[in-house]
Amino acid sequence: MNSEIIEFIKETEKKITPDGIATTFNNAQKLMKLPKFVQNFIVKQNTKSNQYMGFVVEPYSLFLAYEITQEQVQEYIPDNYELVPISIFDHSDKKLCAIVGCFNVHTSVFWGSRYELYVIARNKKTNLISWVICDYESNTLHYDPAKGFLPSTVKKSVFTTTYNGKLICDIEGQDSRTKMDLIIDINQYNCVFLNQRLWIEGNLSIDYAGELDNNGNDPFGLIFDPMEMKCAQHIEVDQLQINQLEFGFINSQMKPYEACCFPFAQHYMTTVFPEENMLKDENDLYAKISQIVNE
């Protein structure tokens, strides 16, 4: 690992402090009482330079891929996107898919757990594979692109590991039908090469769909070390113990065809107010990291 990557990781983590998160939390609680257009105005005024924030996904993030049909998710696909076959791993068969992501995260503005549902589609304008967020749950105060600052959306949220290598997820939505109850043994799996178009290109183009529509704003991208997207644990789906999984258009009758777990932290930077970053590939990422650490 070269010195610039080490510095990038340090800079990402240094941007995240308990005091900073507490201040943001207190300010956001006040902003929640204001109309959304006023919230947006204040946030944009206070982030005119739109400086970078740290965003760290903690170890053992989990992703489950489900095969879908065009009809099943038609209402979630913005006009400028189209579904494309994709796979989590480099060697796997490609299918039209939705992905459920579960992860603990600490950022410059909040600390907690996120559970997100995506469809994977191609942006017709940029030709980039994109993660299109269709639904989410969060156990902490957060910013919703359609509604502004919101409190936790869940009654309960458990996403953790045990001493003997079990990954436990047990959540229930506050005002939704979302329920996830699953246990995975992550001891026995080796890391396998990931589909780089999904994990590198896709994380440079993230958008919102359906009720989460981003008001026509451009998709936003993350800045990260591509090596943190090279491989992940290949979880055998027939070994998953899924007691219940209801999330958006995904239900317990559907079975994931692929699953992966990242046994290490992933370090991102992004602008405080999401905006398009114009990065297109791995070379652009390394150039941007070099720029950030040498400023």
mmCIF file of C-alpha atoms in Angstrom:
data_model
loop_
_atom_site.group_PDB
_atom_site.id
_atom_site.type_symbol
_atom_site.label_atom_id
_atom_site.label_comp_id
_atom_site.label_asym_id
_atom_site.label_seq_id
_atom_site.Cartn_x
_atom_site.Cartn_y
_atom_site.Cartn_z
ATOM 1 C CA MET A 1 0.000 0.000 0.000
ATOM 2 C CA ASN A 2 1.553 3.301 -1.053
ATOM 3 C CA SER A 3 1.946 6.315 1.221
ATOM 4 C CA GLU A 4 -0.779 8.367 -0.493
ATOM 5 C CA ILE A 5 -3.387 5.703 0.253
ATOM 6 C CA ILE A 6 -2.307 5.571 3.904
ATOM 7 C CA GLU A 7 -2.645 9.355 4.086
ATOM 8 C CA PHE A 8 -6.050 9.213 2.405
ATOM 9 C CA ILE A 9 -7.274 6.704 5.004
ATOM 10 C CA LYS A 10 -5.938 8.876 7.819
ATOM 11 C CA GLU A 11 -7.536 12.013 6.365
ATOM 12 C CA THR A 12 -10.871 10.218 5.996
ATOM 13 C CA GLU A 13 -10.846 9.064 9.621
ATOM 14 C CA LYS A 14 -9.601 12.422 10.950
ATOM 15 C CA LYS A 15 -12.612 14.183 9.466
ATOM 16 C CA ILE A 16 -14.865 12.172 11.783
ATOM 17 C CA THR A 17 -14.993 13.279 15.437
ATOM 18 C CA PRO A 18 -17.597 12.678 18.188
ATOM 19 C CA ASP A 19 -17.789 16.430 18.847
ATOM 20 C CA GLY A 20 -18.427 17.160 15.176
ATOM 21 C CA ILE A 21 -21.155 14.542 14.955
ATOM 22 C CA ALA A 22 -22.806 15.865 18.150
ATOM 23 C CA THR A 23 -22.817 19.423 16.802
ATOM 24 C CA THR A 24 -24.327 18.312 13.500
ATOM 25 C CA PHE A 25 -26.943 16.226 15.324
ATOM 26 C CA ASN A 26 -28.021 19.194 17.459
ATOM 27 C CA ASN A 27 -28.198 21.524 14.455
ATOM 28 C CA ALA A 28 -30.115 18.966 12.396
ATOM 29 C CA GLN A 29 -32.705 18.532 15.148
ATOM 30 C CA LYS A 30 -33.437 22.243 14.861
ATOM 31 C CA LEU A 31 -33.520 22.134 11.061
ATOM 32 C CA MET A 32 -36.014 19.238 11.126
ATOM 33 C CA LYS A 33 -38.686 21.705 12.279
ATOM 34 C CA LEU A 34 -38.298 23.846 9.160
ATOM 35 C CA PRO A 35 -39.781 23.281 5.674
ATOM 36 C CA LYS A 36 -37.564 21.189 3.409
ATOM 37 C CA PHE A 37 -36.789 24.045 0.984
ATOM 38 C CA VAL A 38 -35.527 26.105 3.937
ATOM 39 C CA GLN A 39 -33.416 23.151 5.131
ATOM 40 C CA ASN A 40 -31.872 22.828 1.679
ATOM 41 C CA PHE A 41 -31.129 26.555 1.506
ATOM 42 C CA ILE A 42 -29.430 26.575 4.917
ATOM 43 C CA VAL A 43 -27.404 23.432 4.200
ATOM 44 C CA LYS A 44 -26.238 24.794 0.840
ATOM 45 C CA GLN A 45 -25.361 28.186 2.342
ATOM 46 C CA ASN A 46 -23.290 26.515 5.052
ATOM 47 C CA THR A 47 -21.534 24.221 2.584
ATOM 48 C CA LYS A 48 -20.815 26.638 -0.271
ATOM 49 C CA SER A 49 -17.290 25.288 -0.534
ATOM 50 C CA ASN A 50 -18.902 21.809 -0.253
ATOM 51 C CA GLN A 51 -15.865 20.469 1.541
ATOM 52 C CA TYR A 52 -15.241 16.752 1.767
ATOM 53 C CA MET A 53 -16.634 14.662 4.583
ATOM 54 C CA GLY A 54 -15.335 11.326 5.831
ATOM 55 C CA PHE A 55 -17.517 8.247 5.352
ATOM 56 C CA VAL A 56 -16.271 4.958 6.795
ATOM 57 C CA VAL A 57 -18.151 1.683 6.385
ATOM 58 C CA GLU A 58 -17.109 -0.515 9.277
ATOM 59 C CA PRO A 59 -15.964 -4.148 8.864
ATOM 60 C CA TYR A 60 -18.454 -6.883 7.983
ATOM 61 C CA SER A 61 -20.787 -4.957 5.689
ATOM 62 C CA LEU A 62 -23.150 -7.397 3.981
ATOM 63 C CA PHE A 63 -24.666 -7.411 0.484
ATOM 64 C CA LEU A 64 -27.333 -9.791 -0.843
ATOM 65 C CA ALA A 65 -28.161 -9.897 -4.577
ATOM 66 C CA TYR A 66 -31.637 -10.885 -5.837
ATOM 67 C CA GLU A 67 -32.655 -11.638 -9.399
ATOM 68 C CA ILE A 68 -35.470 -9.326 -10.521
ATOM 69 C CA THR A 69 -37.606 -8.605 -13.568
ATOM 70 C CA GLN A 70 -38.227 -5.316 -15.346
ATOM 71 C CA GLU A 71 -41.903 -5.417 -14.337
ATOM 72 C CA GLN A 72 -41.074 -5.961 -10.685
ATOM 73 C CA VAL A 73 -39.103 -2.723 -10.338
ATOM 74 C CA GLN A 74 -40.467 -0.566 -13.160
ATOM 75 C CA GLU A 75 -41.741 2.158 -10.808
ATOM 76 C CA TYR A 76 -38.294 2.481 -9.212
ATOM 77 C CA ILE A 77 -36.281 3.046 -12.390
ATOM 78 C CA PRO A 78 -35.837 6.704 -13.390
ATOM 79 C CA ASP A 79 -36.366 7.494 -17.082
ATOM 80 C CA ASN A 80 -32.662 7.993 -17.716
ATOM 81 C CA TYR A 81 -31.736 4.500 -16.464
ATOM 82 C CA GLU A 82 -32.113 0.967 -17.763
ATOM 83 C CA LEU A 83 -31.592 -2.352 -16.025
ATOM 84 C CA VAL A 84 -28.494 -4.295 -17.052
ATOM 85 C CA PRO A 85 -27.337 -7.790 -16.103
ATOM 86 C CA ILE A 86 -24.640 -7.656 -13.423
ATOM 87 C CA SER A 87 -23.004 -9.866 -10.801
ATOM 88 C CA ILE A 88 -21.372 -9.294 -7.427
ATOM 89 C CA PHE A 89 -18.367 -11.447 -8.259
ATOM 90 C CA ASP A 90 -16.155 -11.399 -11.309
ATOM 91 C CA HIS A 91 -16.710 -15.066 -12.146
ATOM 92 C CA SER A 92 -20.500 -15.213 -11.654
ATOM 93 C CA ASP A 93 -23.356 -15.274 -14.141
ATOM 94 C CA LYS A 94 -24.821 -11.821 -14.728
ATOM 95 C CA LYS A 95 -28.493 -11.194 -13.993
ATOM 96 C CA LEU A 96 -30.877 -8.268 -13.634
ATOM 97 C CA CYS A 97 -30.592 -7.631 -9.941
ATOM 98 C CA ALA A 98 -31.482 -5.735 -6.815
ATOM 99 C CA ILE A 99 -29.090 -5.630 -3.871
ATOM 100 C CA VAL A 100 -29.796 -5.344 -0.158
ATOM 101 C CA GLY A 101 -26.906 -3.699 1.719
ATOM 102 C CA CYS A 102 -26.484 -3.741 5.507
ATOM 103 C CA PHE A 103 -23.678 -1.864 7.238
ATOM 104 C CA ASN A 104 -22.534 0.073 10.270
ATOM 105 C CA VAL A 105 -21.028 3.430 9.368
ATOM 106 C CA HIS A 106 -19.399 6.450 10.956
ATOM 107 C CA THR A 107 -19.253 9.720 9.064
ATOM 108 C CA SER A 108 -18.519 13.376 9.668
ATOM 109 C CA VAL A 109 -22.239 13.992 10.252
ATOM 110 C CA PHE A 110 -23.767 10.805 11.708
ATOM 111 C CA TRP A 111 -22.861 7.470 13.293
ATOM 112 C CA GLY A 112 -25.104 4.422 13.100
ATOM 113 C CA SER A 113 -26.472 1.673 10.886
ATOM 114 C CA ARG A 114 -27.884 1.816 7.356
ATOM 115 C CA TYR A 115 -29.909 -0.749 5.460
ATOM 116 C CA GLU A 116 -30.365 0.068 1.780
ATOM 117 C CA LEU A 117 -32.162 -1.454 -1.205
ATOM 118 C CA TYR A 118 -30.751 -0.764 -4.663
ATOM 119 C CA VAL A 119 -31.482 -1.653 -8.247
ATOM 120 C CA ILE A 120 -28.407 -1.827 -10.452
ATOM 121 C CA ALA A 121 -28.904 0.077 -13.695
ATOM 122 C CA ARG A 122 -27.007 1.878 -16.444
ATOM 123 C CA ASN A 123 -27.188 5.640 -16.643
ATOM 124 C CA LYS A 124 -28.091 6.285 -20.292
ATOM 125 C CA LYS A 125 -26.432 9.699 -20.239
ATOM 126 C CA THR A 126 -23.057 8.686 -18.797
ATOM 127 C CA ASN A 127 -23.121 4.938 -19.587
ATOM 128 C CA LEU A 128 -22.018 4.269 -15.991
ATOM 129 C CA ILE A 129 -23.306 1.334 -14.006
ATOM 130 C CA SER A 130 -25.143 2.919 -11.066
ATOM 131 C CA TRP A 131 -26.441 1.975 -7.636
ATOM 132 C CA VAL A 132 -29.976 3.413 -7.589
ATOM 133 C CA ILE A 133 -31.308 3.628 -4.027
ATOM 134 C CA CYS A 134 -34.971 2.576 -3.888
ATOM 135 C CA ASP A 135 -35.508 2.302 -0.129
ATOM 136 C CA TYR A 136 -33.553 2.523 3.104
ATOM 137 C CA GLU A 137 -33.776 2.261 6.890
ATOM 138 C CA SER A 138 -31.535 4.023 9.401
ATOM 139 C CA ASN A 139 -31.225 3.914 13.180
ATOM 140 C CA THR A 140 -29.961 7.484 13.484
ATOM 141 C CA LEU A 141 -30.788 10.991 12.357
ATOM 142 C CA HIS A 142 -30.128 11.322 8.637
ATOM 143 C CA TYR A 143 -30.783 13.447 5.561
ATOM 144 C CA ASP A 144 -33.434 12.237 3.124
ATOM 145 C CA PRO A 145 -33.198 13.786 -0.370
ATOM 146 C CA ALA A 146 -37.000 14.000 -0.630
ATOM 147 C CA LYS A 147 -37.911 14.970 2.947
ATOM 148 C CA GLY A 148 -34.886 16.647 4.516
ATOM 149 C CA PHE A 149 -33.565 15.757 7.993
ATOM 150 C CA LEU A 150 -35.353 12.822 9.622
ATOM 151 C CA PRO A 151 -35.006 10.793 12.844
ATOM 152 C CA SER A 152 -34.453 7.030 13.040
ATOM 153 C CA THR A 153 -36.814 4.976 10.868
ATOM 154 C CA VAL A 154 -36.596 1.702 12.834
ATOM 155 C CA LYS A 155 -38.092 0.228 16.012
ATOM 156 C CA LYS A 156 -34.987 -1.902 16.497
ATOM 157 C CA SER A 157 -31.652 -2.230 14.763
ATOM 158 C CA VAL A 158 -29.115 -4.970 15.438
ATOM 159 C CA PHE A 159 -26.210 -5.523 13.060
ATOM 160 C CA THR A 160 -23.226 -7.081 14.798
ATOM 161 C CA THR A 161 -20.869 -10.060 15.073
ATOM 162 C CA THR A 162 -20.284 -12.733 17.702
ATOM 163 C CA TYR A 163 -17.007 -14.076 19.093
ATOM 164 C CA ASN A 164 -17.334 -17.234 16.987
ATOM 165 C CA GLY A 165 -17.847 -15.526 13.632
ATOM 166 C CA LYS A 166 -21.606 -15.187 13.287
ATOM 167 C CA LEU A 167 -23.034 -12.070 11.648
ATOM 168 C CA ILE A 168 -26.413 -11.112 13.138
ATOM 169 C CA CYS A 169 -28.950 -8.776 11.540
ATOM 170 C CA ASP A 170 -32.292 -8.100 13.246
ATOM 171 C CA ILE A 171 -34.206 -4.958 12.306
ATOM 172 C CA GLU A 172 -37.788 -3.758 12.131
ATOM 173 C CA GLY A 173 -39.111 -0.615 10.493
ATOM 174 C CA GLN A 174 -40.916 2.023 12.519
ATOM 175 C CA ASP A 175 -43.556 2.955 9.934
ATOM 176 C CA SER A 176 -42.782 0.424 7.209
ATOM 177 C CA ARG A 177 -43.152 -3.320 6.820
ATOM 178 C CA THR A 178 -39.363 -3.764 6.750
ATOM 179 C CA LYS A 179 -38.140 -6.744 8.748
ATOM 180 C CA MET A 180 -34.810 -8.514 8.478
ATOM 181 C CA ASP A 181 -33.832 -11.401 10.697
ATOM 182 C CA LEU A 182 -30.786 -13.371 9.549
ATOM 183 C CA ILE A 183 -27.639 -15.068 10.819
ATOM 184 C CA ILE A 184 -24.574 -15.795 8.705
ATOM 185 C CA ASP A 185 -21.439 -17.748 9.565
ATOM 186 C CA ILE A 186 -18.610 -15.642 8.132
ATOM 187 C CA ASN A 187 -15.755 -17.797 9.471
ATOM 188 C CA GLN A 188 -15.385 -20.153 6.573
ATOM 189 C CA TYR A 189 -15.222 -17.951 3.492
ATOM 190 C CA ASN A 190 -12.255 -16.724 1.494
ATOM 191 C CA CYS A 191 -12.160 -13.414 -0.348
ATOM 192 C CA VAL A 192 -12.978 -13.650 -4.058
ATOM 193 C CA PHE A 193 -12.497 -11.086 -6.846
ATOM 194 C CA LEU A 194 -15.436 -8.734 -7.306
ATOM 195 C CA ASN A 195 -17.063 -7.474 -10.488
ATOM 196 C CA GLN A 196 -15.149 -4.222 -10.909
ATOM 197 C CA ARG A 197 -17.767 -2.521 -13.050
ATOM 198 C CA LEU A 198 -20.320 -2.905 -10.245
ATOM 199 C CA TRP A 199 -18.086 -2.030 -7.304
ATOM 200 C CA ILE A 200 -15.789 0.666 -8.749
ATOM 201 C CA GLU A 201 -17.788 2.230 -11.573
ATOM 202 C CA GLY A 202 -21.052 1.795 -9.648
ATOM 203 C CA ASN A 203 -19.789 3.677 -6.599
ATOM 204 C CA LEU A 204 -18.922 6.607 -8.859
ATOM 205 C CA SER A 205 -22.602 6.899 -9.833
ATOM 206 C CA ILE A 206 -25.192 6.672 -7.021
ATOM 207 C CA ASP A 207 -28.729 7.958 -7.422
ATOM 208 C CA TYR A 208 -32.188 7.851 -5.873
ATOM 209 C CA ALA A 209 -35.444 6.461 -7.258
ATOM 210 C CA GLY A 210 -39.173 6.404 -6.546
ATOM 211 C CA GLU A 211 -40.224 8.392 -3.484
ATOM 212 C CA LEU A 212 -36.548 9.104 -2.777
ATOM 213 C CA ASP A 213 -36.175 10.973 -6.066
ATOM 214 C CA ASN A 214 -33.283 13.423 -5.844
ATOM 215 C CA ASN A 215 -35.300 16.261 -7.455
ATOM 216 C CA GLY A 216 -33.646 15.663 -10.797
ATOM 217 C CA ASN A 217 -30.161 16.243 -9.377
ATOM 218 C CA ASP A 218 -27.229 14.468 -10.984
ATOM 219 C CA PRO A 219 -26.040 11.197 -9.420
ATOM 220 C CA PHE A 220 -23.251 11.606 -6.907
ATOM 221 C CA GLY A 221 -20.013 9.662 -6.557
ATOM 222 C CA LEU A 222 -17.691 8.530 -3.791
ATOM 223 C CA ILE A 223 -13.907 8.824 -3.615
ATOM 224 C CA PHE A 224 -12.146 5.676 -2.400
ATOM 225 C CA ASP A 225 -9.158 3.398 -2.813
ATOM 226 C CA PRO A 226 -10.104 0.913 -5.586
ATOM 227 C CA MET A 227 -8.233 -1.832 -3.726
ATOM 228 C CA GLU A 228 -10.965 -1.765 -1.077
ATOM 229 C CA MET A 229 -13.306 -2.929 -3.847
ATOM 230 C CA LYS A 230 -11.139 -5.689 -5.311
ATOM 231 C CA CYS A 231 -12.433 -8.645 -3.303
ATOM 232 C CA ALA A 232 -14.847 -9.718 -0.578
ATOM 233 C CA GLN A 233 -15.875 -12.892 1.191
ATOM 234 C CA HIS A 234 -17.965 -15.107 -1.082
ATOM 235 C CA ILE A 235 -20.890 -16.244 1.085
ATOM 236 C CA GLU A 236 -22.560 -19.463 -0.044
ATOM 237 C CA VAL A 237 -26.238 -18.558 -0.301
ATOM 238 C CA ASP A 238 -27.431 -22.015 0.722
ATOM 239 C CA GLN A 239 -25.653 -21.421 4.037
ATOM 240 C CA LEU A 240 -27.613 -18.241 4.800
ATOM 241 C CA GLN A 241 -30.047 -18.499 7.685
ATOM 242 C CA ILE A 242 -32.706 -16.000 6.655
ATOM 243 C CA ASN A 243 -35.628 -16.203 9.064
ATOM 244 C CA GLN A 244 -37.353 -13.158 7.627
ATOM 245 C CA LEU A 245 -36.558 -10.521 5.004
ATOM 246 C CA GLU A 246 -39.169 -7.991 3.927
ATOM 247 C CA PHE A 247 -37.697 -4.830 2.426
ATOM 248 C CA GLY A 248 -39.285 -2.745 -0.311
ATOM 249 C CA PHE A 249 -40.118 -5.089 -3.193
ATOM 250 C CA ILE A 250 -37.983 -7.904 -1.683
ATOM 251 C CA ASN A 251 -39.812 -10.540 0.380
ATOM 252 C CA SER A 252 -39.046 -13.766 2.197
ATOM 253 C CA GLN A 253 -40.260 -15.874 -0.715
ATOM 254 C CA MET A 254 -37.344 -14.584 -2.789
ATOM 255 C CA LYS A 255 -33.907 -16.120 -2.334
ATOM 256 C CA PRO A 256 -30.623 -14.274 -2.963
ATOM 257 C CA TYR A 257 -28.454 -15.726 -5.727
ATOM 258 C CA GLU A 258 -25.229 -14.143 -4.460
ATOM 259 C CA ALA A 259 -23.953 -12.713 -1.191
ATOM 260 C CA CYS A 260 -20.745 -11.089 -0.020
ATOM 261 C CA CYS A 261 -19.247 -9.676 3.144
ATOM 262 C CA PHE A 262 -16.381 -7.169 3.450
ATOM 263 C CA PRO A 263 -14.262 -8.179 6.484
ATOM 264 C CA PHE A 264 -12.421 -4.836 6.523
ATOM 265 C CA ALA A 265 -13.289 -1.142 6.763
ATOM 266 C CA GLN A 266 -13.899 0.879 3.595
ATOM 267 C CA HIS A 267 -12.901 4.535 3.531
ATOM 268 C CA TYR A 268 -14.714 7.094 1.410
ATOM 269 C CA MET A 269 -14.800 10.808 0.957
ATOM 270 C CA THR A 270 -17.703 12.657 -0.560
ATOM 271 C CA THR A 271 -18.971 16.219 -0.567
ATOM 272 C CA VAL A 272 -21.173 17.260 2.353
ATOM 273 C CA PHE A 273 -23.994 18.079 -0.071
ATOM 274 C CA PRO A 274 -24.019 15.268 -2.684
ATOM 275 C CA GLU A 275 -22.855 16.343 -6.122
ATOM 276 C CA GLU A 276 -21.512 14.750 -9.282
ATOM 277 C CA ASN A 277 -17.733 14.314 -9.041
ATOM 278 C CA MET A 278 -16.988 13.557 -12.730
ATOM 279 C CA LEU A 279 -14.774 10.571 -11.872
ATOM 280 C CA LYS A 280 -15.192 7.702 -14.326
ATOM 281 C CA ASP A 281 -12.689 4.964 -13.491
ATOM 282 C CA GLU A 282 -9.880 3.642 -11.297
ATOM 283 C CA ASN A 283 -7.283 6.008 -12.768
ATOM 284 C CA ASP A 284 -9.498 9.009 -11.968
ATOM 285 C CA LEU A 285 -9.813 7.783 -8.394
ATOM 286 C CA TYR A 286 -6.058 7.520 -7.850
ATOM 287 C CA ALA A 287 -5.557 10.975 -9.364
ATOM 288 C CA LYS A 288 -8.223 12.441 -7.063
ATOM 289 C CA ILE A 289 -6.738 10.761 -3.992
ATOM 290 C CA SER A 290 -3.332 12.180 -4.893
ATOM 291 C CA GLN A 291 -4.846 15.641 -5.267
ATOM 292 C CA ILE A 292 -6.609 15.433 -1.894
ATOM 293 C CA VAL A 293 -3.602 14.271 0.126
ATOM 294 C CA ASN A 294 -1.227 16.751 -1.510
ATOM 295 C CA GLU A 295 -3.392 19.859 -1.156
#
